[in-house]
CSV table of C-alpha atoms in Angstrom, one decimal:
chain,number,residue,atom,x,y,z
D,15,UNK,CA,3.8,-15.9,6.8
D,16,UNK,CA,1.0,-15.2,9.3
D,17,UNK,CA,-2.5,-17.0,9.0
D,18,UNK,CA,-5.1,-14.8,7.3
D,19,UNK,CA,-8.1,-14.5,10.1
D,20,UNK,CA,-10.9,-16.2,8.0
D,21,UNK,CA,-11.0,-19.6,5.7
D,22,UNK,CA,-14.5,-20.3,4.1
D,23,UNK,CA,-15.8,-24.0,4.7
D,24,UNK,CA,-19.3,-25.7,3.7
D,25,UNK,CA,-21.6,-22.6,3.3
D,26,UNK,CA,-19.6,-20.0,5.7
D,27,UNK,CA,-16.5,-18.1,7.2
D,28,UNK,CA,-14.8,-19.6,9.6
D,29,UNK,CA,-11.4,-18.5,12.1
D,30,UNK,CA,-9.0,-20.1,10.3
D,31,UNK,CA,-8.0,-22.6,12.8
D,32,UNK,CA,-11.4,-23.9,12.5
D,33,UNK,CA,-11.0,-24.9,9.1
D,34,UNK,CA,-10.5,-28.5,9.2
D,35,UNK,CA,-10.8,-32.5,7.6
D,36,UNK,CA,-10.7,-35.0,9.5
D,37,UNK,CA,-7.7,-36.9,9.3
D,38,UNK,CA,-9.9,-40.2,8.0
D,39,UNK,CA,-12.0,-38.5,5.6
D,40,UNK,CA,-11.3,-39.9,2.2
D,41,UNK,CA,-10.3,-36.3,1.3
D,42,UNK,CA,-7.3,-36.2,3.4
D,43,UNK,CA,-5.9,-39.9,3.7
D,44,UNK,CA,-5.9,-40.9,0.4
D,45,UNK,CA,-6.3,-37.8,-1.3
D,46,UNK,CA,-10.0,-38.4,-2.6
D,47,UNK,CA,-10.4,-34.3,-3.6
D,48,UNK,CA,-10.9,-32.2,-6.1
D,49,UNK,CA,-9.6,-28.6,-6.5
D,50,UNK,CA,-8.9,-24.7,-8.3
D,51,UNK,CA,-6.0,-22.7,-7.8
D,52,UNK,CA,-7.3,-19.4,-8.7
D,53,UNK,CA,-5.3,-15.8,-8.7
D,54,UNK,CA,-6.8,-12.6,-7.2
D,55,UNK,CA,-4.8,-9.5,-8.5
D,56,UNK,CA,-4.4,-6.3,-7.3
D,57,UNK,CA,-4.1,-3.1,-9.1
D,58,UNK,CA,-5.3,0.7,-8.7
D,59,UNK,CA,-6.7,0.0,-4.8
D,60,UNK,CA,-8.6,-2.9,-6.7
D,61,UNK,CA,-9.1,-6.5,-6.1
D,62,UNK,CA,-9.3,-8.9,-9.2
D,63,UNK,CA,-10.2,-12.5,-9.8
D,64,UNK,CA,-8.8,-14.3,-12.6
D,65,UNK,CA,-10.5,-16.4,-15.1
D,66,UNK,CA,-12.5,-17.4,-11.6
D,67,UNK,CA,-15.4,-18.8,-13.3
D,68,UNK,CA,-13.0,-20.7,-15.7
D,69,UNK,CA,-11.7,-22.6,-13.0
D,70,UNK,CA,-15.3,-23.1,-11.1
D,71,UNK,CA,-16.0,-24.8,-14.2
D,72,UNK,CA,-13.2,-27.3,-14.8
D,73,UNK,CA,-13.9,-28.0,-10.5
D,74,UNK,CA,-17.3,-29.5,-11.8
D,75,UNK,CA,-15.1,-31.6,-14.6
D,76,UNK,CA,-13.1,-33.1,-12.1
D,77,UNK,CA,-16.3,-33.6,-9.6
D,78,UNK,CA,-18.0,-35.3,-12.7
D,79,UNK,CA,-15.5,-37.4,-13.4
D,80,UNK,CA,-15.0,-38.8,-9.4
D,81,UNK,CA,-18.8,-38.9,-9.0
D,82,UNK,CA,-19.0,-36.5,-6.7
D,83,UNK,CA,-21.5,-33.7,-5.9
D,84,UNK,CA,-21.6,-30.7,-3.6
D,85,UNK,CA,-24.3,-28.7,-1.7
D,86,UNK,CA,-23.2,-25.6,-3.5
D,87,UNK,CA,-23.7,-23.6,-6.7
D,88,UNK,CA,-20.8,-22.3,-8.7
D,89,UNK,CA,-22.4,-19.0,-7.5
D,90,UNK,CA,-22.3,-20.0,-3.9
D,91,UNK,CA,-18.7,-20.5,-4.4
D,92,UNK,CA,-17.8,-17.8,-7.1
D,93,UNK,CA,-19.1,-15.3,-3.7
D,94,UNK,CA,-17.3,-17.4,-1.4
D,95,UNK,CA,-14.2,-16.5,-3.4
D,96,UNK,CA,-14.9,-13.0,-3.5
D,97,UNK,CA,-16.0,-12.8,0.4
D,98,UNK,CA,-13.2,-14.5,1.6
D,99,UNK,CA,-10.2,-12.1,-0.4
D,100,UNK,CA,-12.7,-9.3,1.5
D,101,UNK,CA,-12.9,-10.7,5.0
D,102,UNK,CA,-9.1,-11.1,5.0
D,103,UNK,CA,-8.7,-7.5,3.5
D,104,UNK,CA,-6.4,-9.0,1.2
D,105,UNK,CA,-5.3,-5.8,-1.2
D,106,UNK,CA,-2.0,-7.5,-2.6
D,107,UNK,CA,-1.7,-10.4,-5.1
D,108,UNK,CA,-3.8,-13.7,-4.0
D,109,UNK,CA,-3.9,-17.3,-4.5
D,110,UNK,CA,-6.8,-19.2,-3.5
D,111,UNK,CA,-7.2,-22.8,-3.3
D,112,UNK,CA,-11.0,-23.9,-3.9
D,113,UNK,CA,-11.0,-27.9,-3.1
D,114,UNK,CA,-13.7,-30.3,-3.0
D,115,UNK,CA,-13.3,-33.7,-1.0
D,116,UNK,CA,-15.1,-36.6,-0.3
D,117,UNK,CA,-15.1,-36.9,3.8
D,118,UNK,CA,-15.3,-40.1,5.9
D,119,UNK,CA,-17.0,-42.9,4.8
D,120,UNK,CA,-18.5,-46.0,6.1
D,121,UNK,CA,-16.9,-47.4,8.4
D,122,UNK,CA,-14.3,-45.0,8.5
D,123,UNK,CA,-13.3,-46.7,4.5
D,124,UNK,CA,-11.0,-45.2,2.9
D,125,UNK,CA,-12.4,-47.0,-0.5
D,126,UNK,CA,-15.7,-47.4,0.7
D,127,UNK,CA,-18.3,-45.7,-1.3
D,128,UNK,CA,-20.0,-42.1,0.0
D,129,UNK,CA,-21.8,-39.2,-0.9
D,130,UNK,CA,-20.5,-37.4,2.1
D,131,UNK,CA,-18.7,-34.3,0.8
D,132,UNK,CA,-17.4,-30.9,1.5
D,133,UNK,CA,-16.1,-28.2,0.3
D,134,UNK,CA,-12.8,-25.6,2.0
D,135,UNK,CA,-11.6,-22.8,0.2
D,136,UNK,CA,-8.4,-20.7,1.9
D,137,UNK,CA,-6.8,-17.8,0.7
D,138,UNK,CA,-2.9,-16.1,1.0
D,139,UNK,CA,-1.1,-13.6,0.1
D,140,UNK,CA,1.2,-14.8,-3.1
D,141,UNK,CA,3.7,-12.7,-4.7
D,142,UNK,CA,5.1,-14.0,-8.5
D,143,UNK,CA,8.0,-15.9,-8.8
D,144,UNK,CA,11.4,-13.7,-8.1
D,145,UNK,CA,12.2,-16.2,-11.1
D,146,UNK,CA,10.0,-14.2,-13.3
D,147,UNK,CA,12.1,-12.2,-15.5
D,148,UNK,CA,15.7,-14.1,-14.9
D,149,UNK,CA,14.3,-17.3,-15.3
D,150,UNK,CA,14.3,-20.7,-14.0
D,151,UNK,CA,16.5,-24.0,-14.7
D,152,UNK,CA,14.7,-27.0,-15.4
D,153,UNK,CA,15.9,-30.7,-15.5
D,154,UNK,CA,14.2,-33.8,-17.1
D,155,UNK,CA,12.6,-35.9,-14.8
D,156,UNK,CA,13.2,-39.6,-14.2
D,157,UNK,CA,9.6,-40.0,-13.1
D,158,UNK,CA,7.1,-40.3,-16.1
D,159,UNK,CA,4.3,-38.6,-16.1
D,160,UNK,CA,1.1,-40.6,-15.0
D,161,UNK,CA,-1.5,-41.1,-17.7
D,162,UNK,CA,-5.3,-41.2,-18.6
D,163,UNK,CA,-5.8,-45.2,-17.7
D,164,UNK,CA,-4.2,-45.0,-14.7
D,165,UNK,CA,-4.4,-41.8,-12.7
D,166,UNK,CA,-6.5,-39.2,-15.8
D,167,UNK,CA,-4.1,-35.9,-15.2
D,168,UNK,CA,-7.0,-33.8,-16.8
D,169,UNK,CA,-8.7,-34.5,-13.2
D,170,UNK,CA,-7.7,-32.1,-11.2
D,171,UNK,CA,-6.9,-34.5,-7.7
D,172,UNK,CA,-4.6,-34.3,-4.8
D,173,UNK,CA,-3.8,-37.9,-5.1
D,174,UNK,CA,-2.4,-36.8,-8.6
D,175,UNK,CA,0.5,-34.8,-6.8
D,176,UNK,CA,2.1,-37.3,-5.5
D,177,UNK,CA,3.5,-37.9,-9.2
D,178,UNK,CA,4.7,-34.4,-9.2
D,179,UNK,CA,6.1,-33.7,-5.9
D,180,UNK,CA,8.7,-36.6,-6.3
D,181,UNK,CA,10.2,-35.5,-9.4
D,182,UNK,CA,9.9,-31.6,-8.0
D,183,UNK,CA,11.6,-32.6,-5.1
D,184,UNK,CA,14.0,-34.9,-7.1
D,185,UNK,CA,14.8,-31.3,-9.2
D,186,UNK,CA,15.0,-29.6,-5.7
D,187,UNK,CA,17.8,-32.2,-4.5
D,188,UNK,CA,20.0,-32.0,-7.9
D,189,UNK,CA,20.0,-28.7,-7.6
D,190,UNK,CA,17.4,-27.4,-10.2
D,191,UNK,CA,14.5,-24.5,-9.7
D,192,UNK,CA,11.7,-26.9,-11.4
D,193,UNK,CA,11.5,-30.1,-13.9
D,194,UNK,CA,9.7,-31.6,-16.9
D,195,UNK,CA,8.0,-34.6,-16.5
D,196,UNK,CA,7.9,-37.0,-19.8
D,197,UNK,CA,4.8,-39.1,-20.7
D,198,UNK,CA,4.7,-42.8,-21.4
D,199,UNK,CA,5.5,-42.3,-24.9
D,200,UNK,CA,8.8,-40.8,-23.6
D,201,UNK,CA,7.5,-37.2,-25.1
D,202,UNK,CA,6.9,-34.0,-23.1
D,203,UNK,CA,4.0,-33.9,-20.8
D,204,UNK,CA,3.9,-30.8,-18.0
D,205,UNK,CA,6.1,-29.3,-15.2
D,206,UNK,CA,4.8,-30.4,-11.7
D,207,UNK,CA,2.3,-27.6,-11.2
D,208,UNK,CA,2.4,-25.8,-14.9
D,209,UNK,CA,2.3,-26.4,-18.4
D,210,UNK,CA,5.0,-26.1,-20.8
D,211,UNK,CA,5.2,-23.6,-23.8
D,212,UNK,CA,7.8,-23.9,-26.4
D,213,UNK,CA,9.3,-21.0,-28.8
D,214,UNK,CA,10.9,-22.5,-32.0
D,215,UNK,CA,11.4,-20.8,-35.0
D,216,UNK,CA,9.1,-18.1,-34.1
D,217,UNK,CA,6.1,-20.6,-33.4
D,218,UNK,CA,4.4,-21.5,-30.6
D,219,UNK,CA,4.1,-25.2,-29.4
D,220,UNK,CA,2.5,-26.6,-26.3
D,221,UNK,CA,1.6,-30.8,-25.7
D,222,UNK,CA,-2.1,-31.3,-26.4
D,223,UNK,CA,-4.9,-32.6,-24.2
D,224,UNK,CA,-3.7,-36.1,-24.9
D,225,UNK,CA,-0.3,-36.0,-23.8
D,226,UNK,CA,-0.8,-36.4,-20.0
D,227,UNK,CA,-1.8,-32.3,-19.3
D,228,UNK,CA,-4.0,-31.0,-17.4
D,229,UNK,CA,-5.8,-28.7,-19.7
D,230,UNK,CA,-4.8,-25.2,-18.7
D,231,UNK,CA,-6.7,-22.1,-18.3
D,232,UNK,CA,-3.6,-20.1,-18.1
D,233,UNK,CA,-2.4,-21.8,-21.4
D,234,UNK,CA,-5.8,-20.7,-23.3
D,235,UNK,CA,-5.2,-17.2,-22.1
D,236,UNK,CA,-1.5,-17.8,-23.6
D,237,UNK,CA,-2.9,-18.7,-26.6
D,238,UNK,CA,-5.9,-16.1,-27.2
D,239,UNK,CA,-3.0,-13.4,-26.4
D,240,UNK,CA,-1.0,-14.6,-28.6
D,241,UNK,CA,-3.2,-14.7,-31.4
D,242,UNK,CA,-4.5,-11.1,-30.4
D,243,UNK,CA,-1.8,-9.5,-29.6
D,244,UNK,CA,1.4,-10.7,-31.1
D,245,UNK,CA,-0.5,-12.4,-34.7
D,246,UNK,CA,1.4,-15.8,-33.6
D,247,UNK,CA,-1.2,-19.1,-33.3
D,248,UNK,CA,-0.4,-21.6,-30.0
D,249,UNK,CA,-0.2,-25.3,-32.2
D,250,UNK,CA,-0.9,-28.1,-30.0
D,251,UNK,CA,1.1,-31.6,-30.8
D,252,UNK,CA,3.5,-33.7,-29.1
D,253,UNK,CA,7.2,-32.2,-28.2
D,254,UNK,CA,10.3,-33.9,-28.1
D,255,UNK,CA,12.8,-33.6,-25.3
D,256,UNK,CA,15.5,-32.6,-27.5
D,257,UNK,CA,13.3,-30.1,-29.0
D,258,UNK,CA,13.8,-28.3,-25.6
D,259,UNK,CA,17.6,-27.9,-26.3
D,260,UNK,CA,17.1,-26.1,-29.3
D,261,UNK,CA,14.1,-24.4,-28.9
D,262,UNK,CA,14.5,-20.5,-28.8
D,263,UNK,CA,12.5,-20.3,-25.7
D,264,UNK,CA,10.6,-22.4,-23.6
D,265,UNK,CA,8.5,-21.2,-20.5
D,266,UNK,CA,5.7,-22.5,-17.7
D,267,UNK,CA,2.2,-21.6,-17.4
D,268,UNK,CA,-0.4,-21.9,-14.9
D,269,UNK,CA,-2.2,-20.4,-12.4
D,270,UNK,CA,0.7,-20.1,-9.6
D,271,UNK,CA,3.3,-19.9,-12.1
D,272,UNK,CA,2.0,-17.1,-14.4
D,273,UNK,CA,4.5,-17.2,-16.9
D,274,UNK,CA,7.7,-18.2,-15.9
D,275,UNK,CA,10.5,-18.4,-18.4
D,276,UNK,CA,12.9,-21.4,-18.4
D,277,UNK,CA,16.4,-20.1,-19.2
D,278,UNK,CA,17.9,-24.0,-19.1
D,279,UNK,CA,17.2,-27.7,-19.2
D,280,UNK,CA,19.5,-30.1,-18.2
D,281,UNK,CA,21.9,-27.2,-17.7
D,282,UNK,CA,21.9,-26.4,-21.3
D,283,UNK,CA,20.9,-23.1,-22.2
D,284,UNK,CA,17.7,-22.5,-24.0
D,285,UNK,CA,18.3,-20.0,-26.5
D,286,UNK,CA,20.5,-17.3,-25.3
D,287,UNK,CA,20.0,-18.5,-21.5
D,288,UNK,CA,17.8,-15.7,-20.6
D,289,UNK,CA,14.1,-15.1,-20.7
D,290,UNK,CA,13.3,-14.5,-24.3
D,291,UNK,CA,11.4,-11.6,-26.7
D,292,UNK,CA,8.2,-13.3,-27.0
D,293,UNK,CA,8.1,-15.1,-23.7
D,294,UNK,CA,8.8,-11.3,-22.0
D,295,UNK,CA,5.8,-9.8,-24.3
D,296,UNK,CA,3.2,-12.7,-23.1
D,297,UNK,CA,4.5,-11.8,-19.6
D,298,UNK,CA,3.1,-7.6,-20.1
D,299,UNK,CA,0.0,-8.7,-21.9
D,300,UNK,CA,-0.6,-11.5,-19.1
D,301,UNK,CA,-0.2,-8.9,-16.6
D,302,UNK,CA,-2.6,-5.9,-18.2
D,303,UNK,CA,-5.3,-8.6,-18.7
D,304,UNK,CA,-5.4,-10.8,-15.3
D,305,UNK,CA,-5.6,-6.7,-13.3
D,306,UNK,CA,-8.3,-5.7,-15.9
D,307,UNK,CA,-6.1,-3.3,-17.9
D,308,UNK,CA,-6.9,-4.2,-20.9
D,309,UNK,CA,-9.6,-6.2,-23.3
D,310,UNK,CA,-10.8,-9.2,-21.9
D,311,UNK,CA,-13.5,-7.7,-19.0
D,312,UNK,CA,-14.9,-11.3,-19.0
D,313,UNK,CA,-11.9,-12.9,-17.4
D,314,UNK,CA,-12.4,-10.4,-14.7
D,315,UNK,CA,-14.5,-10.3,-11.3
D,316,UNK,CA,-13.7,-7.6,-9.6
D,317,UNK,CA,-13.9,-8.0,-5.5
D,318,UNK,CA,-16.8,-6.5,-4.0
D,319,UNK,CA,-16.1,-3.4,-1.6
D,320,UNK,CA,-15.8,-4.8,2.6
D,321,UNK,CA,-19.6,-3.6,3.2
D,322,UNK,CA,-20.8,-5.7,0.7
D,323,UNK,CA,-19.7,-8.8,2.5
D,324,UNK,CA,-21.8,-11.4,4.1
D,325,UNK,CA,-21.1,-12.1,7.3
């Protein structure tokens, strides 16, 4: 992939090779950030941005809960967004990463308290999963899921990742697409960059709030959909891993992942194997809503034309 021209860091554009972190700020040795995923879509010559003010507002969540603030509005920001997909001349389907981080502190401290902060936000070109409609294997992970008195998962930190990229890459190595991670109740928690959504007997399940989640935006679309479109409510309670094997589907959300149906876990077959009824439904209404097809004009910010941006 080649670098987009333009990242956007404290209060302006800058080349992209100029967009750096020290490598003793807080922020990039021990992870000490905060951050968004957010999707820009495109459709009709249009540029889109997802639930953006959604995600600016769970950013201030996890800020609140490190202590730390920012020189910038969620308007600065929200316009940062929208500049940066413009100043790229992005016109295909987007990802962008909005992250907050606490930058070096006294005495070059790791641990050492600061108010020194800043704020990157980058932007790439990100097409949807080819695993989209055939579906994805999954495995259990031997790696539990880390929990609200230790590392909170509803805090959306880098130094959270860690927990997920060892049982991803443990997936990777036994030859799986993606895994489940357990909590410490030995119950379902979330896949390492989505949550998980469960089809059993025509009723859909996801893990609440307590269960070692990070609460999802794309899992509140799911379930306001769902309601909407299909007449089917999104119950929230704990999920056994054995449920998984008989469930009639199962699938991820979240932000990167959209919707992205699991078709196995521990190589048995969930349902008939392939992506399921309701699962491939959610998936059209997903789509018609995130590239402002359809109801919904709220979860939409539509990019501003190339002579609107500040320079």
């Amino acid at each position: 992939m080649t670098a987009p021209d333009y990242a956007w860091q404290n209060g302006r554009l800058v080349r992209w090779d100029e967009c750096v972190v020290h490598a003793r700020s807080q922020g990039a040795f021990w992870g000490a950030n905060v951050f968004e995923g957010v999707r820009a879509y495109a459709d009709d010559g249009a540029m889109r941005a997802f639930r953006l003010d959604d995600h600016l507002a769970r950013l201030r969540r996890s800020m609140k809960s490190l202590h730390m603030e920012i020189a910038h509005s969620d308007a600065e920001l929200k316009r940062a967004c929208l500049d940066l997909v413009r100043a790229n001349d992005l016109t295909v389907d987007t990802h962008l990463c909005v992250v907050a981080y606490f930058d070096q502190g006294p005495n070059f401290d790791p641990l050492a308290y600061t108010t020194s902060t800043g704020v990157h936000i980058t932007a790439l070109p990100m097409p949807r999963s080819p695993k989209h409609e055939v579906g994805a294997a999954a495995s259990i992970a031997s790696w539990r899921r880390i929990s609200d008195d230790s590392m909170p998962p509803r805090i959306k930190t880098g130094a959270n990742y860690h927990n997920s990229r060892l049982a991803q890459h443990e997936a990777v190595r036994n030859g799986y697409d993606t895994t489940l991670l357990l909590n410490q109740r030995g119950t379902v928690a979330e896949a390492p960059g989505a949550c998980v959504v469960m089809v059993r007997d025509g009723v859909l399940v996801t893990p609440p709030g307590t269960s070692g989640v990070l609460e999802g935006i794309t899992v509140d679309t799911v379930a306001r959909l769902a309601e909407e479109r299909l007449g089917l409510s999104l119950h929230r309670r704990e999920i056994d891993r054995t449920e998984l094997y008989v469930a009639d589907e199962v699938f991820l959300c979240g932000t990167l992942a959209e919707l992205l149906p699991i078709t196995s876990v521990d190589r048995t077959p969930v349902g008939s194997g392939r992506r399921g009824p309701i699962t491939a439904l959610l998936q059209n209404h997903y789509d018609d809503v995130a590239r402002g097809r359809s109801d919904h004009p709220e979860w939409s910010t539509l990019v501003p034309a190339r002579q609107e941006v500040s320079a």
